[in-house]
Amino acid sequence: NGGTVIGLLVADGRVYNKPLGGEYIMIGFDRDNNLRIGKFNDISMFRDAVEFRPALVVNGEKVVKDSAGWGLQPRTAIGQSRKGEVMLLVIDGRQVGYSIGATMEQCADIMLQHDALTAAAVDGGSSSIMVYNDKVLTRPSNGYALGRRVPDGFIVVGSGQR
């Protein structure tokens, strides 16, 4: 139902769930606020991290083609620019006449257009939702104003806020 953690979950340096491995990759921020994407033996470097797939951009290069087997869907991705800026991408989908979604390669292309050094997909589909200052900016594909239950997410807060 989307409310159960599967795979790695690290928040504020505390490990809530161990990595699954396999085809999944780790996606998270180290203690210096660098977005790290890949397979790592040591997860202690992460301050905040999850596990999903695929990687979209590594070292400024696109590493995914077409849909990567995931089809044309609503998407969510996270990336970091060469300047260290964090980028969040949410693309609505499954809504004929509004948005049909995107491929993984299209997500990578968008991230590269914004100078991504690194980027990865995180859970998409009806999990794809963007909220800013308590206002929903997207249209979740399941028709509910707040999407579906998810066990984790990336939340951006202003400096000095927690």
Tab-separated table of C-alpha atoms in Angstrom, residues 7-159:
chain	number	residue	atom	x	y	z
A	7	GLY	CA	15.166	-1.145	1.407
A	8	LEU	CA	17.528	1.403	2.882
A	9	LEU	CA	16.176	4.225	5.011
A	10	VAL	CA	18.518	6.585	6.862
A	11	ALA	CA	17.263	9.807	8.453
A	12	ASP	CA	19.477	12.214	10.403
A	13	GLY	CA	22.161	9.533	10.516
A	14	ARG	CA	19.908	6.906	12.089
A	15	VAL	CA	19.440	3.688	10.112
A	16	TYR	CA	15.771	2.708	10.155
A	17	ASN	CA	16.042	-0.032	7.539
A	18	LYS	CA	18.964	-1.915	6.025
A	19	PRO	CA	19.672	-1.992	2.268
A	20	LEU	CA	18.117	-4.632	0.032
A	21	GLY	CA	20.859	-4.573	-2.576
A	22	GLY	CA	20.202	-6.473	-5.780
A	23	GLU	CA	19.241	-4.052	-8.550
A	24	TYR	CA	18.539	-1.223	-6.099
A	25	ILE	CA	20.954	1.662	-5.619
A	26	MET	CA	21.497	3.909	-2.636
A	27	ILE	CA	20.447	7.532	-3.047
A	28	GLY	CA	21.275	9.922	-0.265
A	29	PHE	CA	23.141	12.814	1.229
A	30	ASP	CA	26.394	12.468	3.100
A	31	ARG	CA	27.248	14.664	6.061
A	32	ASP	CA	28.728	17.307	3.700
A	33	ASN	CA	25.406	17.597	1.787
A	34	ASN	CA	26.714	15.788	-1.299
A	35	LEU	CA	24.195	13.587	-3.106
A	36	ARG	CA	25.684	10.115	-3.417
A	37	ILE	CA	24.215	7.552	-5.795
A	38	GLY	CA	25.368	3.972	-6.218
A	39	LYS	CA	26.122	0.752	-4.386
A	40	PHE	CA	28.171	1.186	-1.232
A	41	ASN	CA	29.431	-1.304	1.346
A	42	ASP	CA	29.555	1.326	4.088
A	43	ILE	CA	26.311	3.197	4.718
A	44	SER	CA	27.722	5.174	7.653
A	45	MET	CA	28.558	8.033	5.249
A	46	PHE	CA	24.858	8.797	4.805
A	47	ARG	CA	23.005	11.413	6.824
A	48	ASP	CA	19.779	10.774	4.867
A	49	ALA	CA	19.249	8.031	2.295
A	50	VAL	CA	16.811	5.685	0.562
A	51	GLU	CA	17.110	2.896	-1.962
A	52	PHE	CA	15.501	2.854	-5.411
A	53	ARG	CA	16.533	2.786	-9.080
A	54	PRO	CA	17.691	3.651	-11.677
A	55	ALA	CA	20.490	6.182	-11.621
A	56	LEU	CA	19.814	8.870	-14.231
A	57	VAL	CA	22.988	10.992	-14.227
A	58	VAL	CA	26.415	10.091	-12.840
A	59	ASN	CA	29.363	12.508	-12.988
A	60	GLY	CA	27.389	14.766	-15.347
A	61	GLU	CA	26.697	11.973	-17.860
A	62	LYS	CA	23.344	10.376	-18.695
A	63	VAL	CA	23.425	6.692	-17.717
A	64	VAL	CA	19.906	5.609	-18.715
A	65	LYS	CA	18.189	5.031	-22.063
A	66	ASP	CA	14.545	5.207	-23.049
A	67	SER	CA	12.203	4.006	-20.300
A	68	ALA	CA	14.782	1.593	-18.817
A	69	GLY	CA	11.958	-0.941	-18.671
A	70	TRP	CA	9.735	1.312	-16.554
A	71	GLY	CA	7.448	2.636	-19.328
A	72	LEU	CA	5.885	6.079	-19.588
A	73	GLN	CA	4.768	6.998	-16.057
A	74	PRO	CA	4.502	9.751	-13.449
A	75	ARG	CA	8.048	10.349	-12.189
A	76	THR	CA	9.940	11.674	-9.210
A	77	ALA	CA	13.685	12.281	-9.292
A	78	ILE	CA	16.307	13.940	-7.129
A	79	GLY	CA	19.573	15.436	-8.287
A	80	GLN	CA	22.352	17.810	-7.423
A	81	SER	CA	23.957	20.429	-9.643
A	82	ARG	CA	27.660	21.038	-10.020
A	83	LYS	CA	27.183	24.025	-7.661
A	84	GLY	CA	25.679	21.776	-4.987
A	85	GLU	CA	22.079	22.871	-5.538
A	86	VAL	CA	19.528	20.145	-4.823
A	87	MET	CA	16.954	19.554	-7.546
A	88	LEU	CA	13.629	17.802	-7.144
A	89	LEU	CA	11.668	16.807	-10.238
A	90	VAL	CA	8.058	15.645	-10.228
A	91	ILE	CA	6.220	14.881	-13.472
A	92	ASP	CA	2.511	14.095	-13.393
A	93	GLY	CA	1.190	11.292	-15.578
A	94	ARG	CA	-1.531	8.756	-16.394
A	95	GLN	CA	-3.919	11.631	-17.109
A	96	VAL	CA	-4.885	11.872	-20.783
A	97	GLY	CA	-5.295	15.474	-21.856
A	98	TYR	CA	-3.187	16.718	-18.946
A	99	SER	CA	0.030	14.683	-18.676
A	100	ILE	CA	0.929	11.177	-19.781
A	101	GLY	CA	4.185	11.065	-17.816
A	102	ALA	CA	7.789	10.647	-18.887
A	103	THR	CA	10.461	8.057	-19.548
A	104	MET	CA	13.513	7.715	-17.344
A	105	GLU	CA	15.659	9.133	-20.158
A	106	GLN	CA	13.435	12.211	-20.376
A	107	CYS	CA	13.929	12.727	-16.629
A	108	ALA	CA	17.700	12.466	-17.090
A	109	ASP	CA	17.553	14.983	-19.944
A	110	ILE	CA	15.619	17.464	-17.789
A	111	MET	CA	18.100	17.086	-14.949
A	112	LEU	CA	21.010	17.629	-17.361
A	113	GLN	CA	19.330	20.762	-18.743
A	114	HIS	CA	19.618	22.089	-15.186
A	115	ASP	CA	23.314	21.176	-14.899
A	116	ALA	CA	22.907	17.996	-12.853
A	117	LEU	CA	26.122	16.348	-11.770
A	118	THR	CA	24.191	13.441	-10.305
A	119	ALA	CA	20.537	12.357	-10.348
A	120	ALA	CA	18.399	9.310	-9.670
A	121	ALA	CA	14.780	8.267	-9.889
A	122	VAL	CA	12.883	7.671	-6.685
A	123	ASP	CA	9.430	6.123	-6.357
A	124	GLY	CA	7.112	7.474	-9.050
A	125	GLY	CA	3.579	6.578	-10.063
A	126	SER	CA	0.943	7.672	-7.570
A	127	SER	CA	3.789	8.435	-5.118
A	128	SER	CA	4.795	11.408	-7.299
A	129	ILE	CA	3.693	14.572	-5.555
A	130	MET	CA	5.228	17.993	-4.920
A	131	VAL	CA	4.104	20.147	-2.002
A	132	TYR	CA	5.447	23.651	-1.365
A	133	ASN	CA	4.467	25.725	1.680
A	134	ASP	CA	1.554	23.348	2.374
A	135	LYS	CA	0.229	23.710	-1.196
A	136	VAL	CA	0.068	20.703	-3.544
A	137	LEU	CA	1.672	21.771	-6.830
A	138	THR	CA	1.062	18.562	-8.774
A	139	ARG	CA	-1.853	16.293	-9.692
A	140	PRO	CA	-1.293	12.796	-8.292
A	141	SER	CA	-2.247	10.112	-10.791
A	142	ASN	CA	-4.512	8.214	-8.391
A	143	GLY	CA	-6.985	11.122	-8.267
A	144	TYR	CA	-6.526	11.852	-4.556
A	145	ALA	CA	-5.385	15.369	-3.694
A	146	LEU	CA	-2.553	14.070	-1.490
A	147	GLY	CA	-1.494	11.029	-3.520
A	148	ARG	CA	-0.972	7.822	-1.572
A	149	ARG	CA	0.722	6.829	1.642
A	150	VAL	CA	4.501	6.689	1.413
A	151	PRO	CA	6.935	5.536	4.105
A	152	ASP	CA	9.551	8.208	3.440
A	153	GLY	CA	10.329	11.242	1.346
A	154	PHE	CA	12.775	14.073	0.861
A	155	ILE	CA	11.725	17.250	2.664
A	156	VAL	CA	13.482	20.555	2.091
A	157	VAL	CA	13.452	23.099	4.922
A	158	GLY	CA	15.012	26.532	5.160
A	159	SER	CA	18.279	26.995	7.004
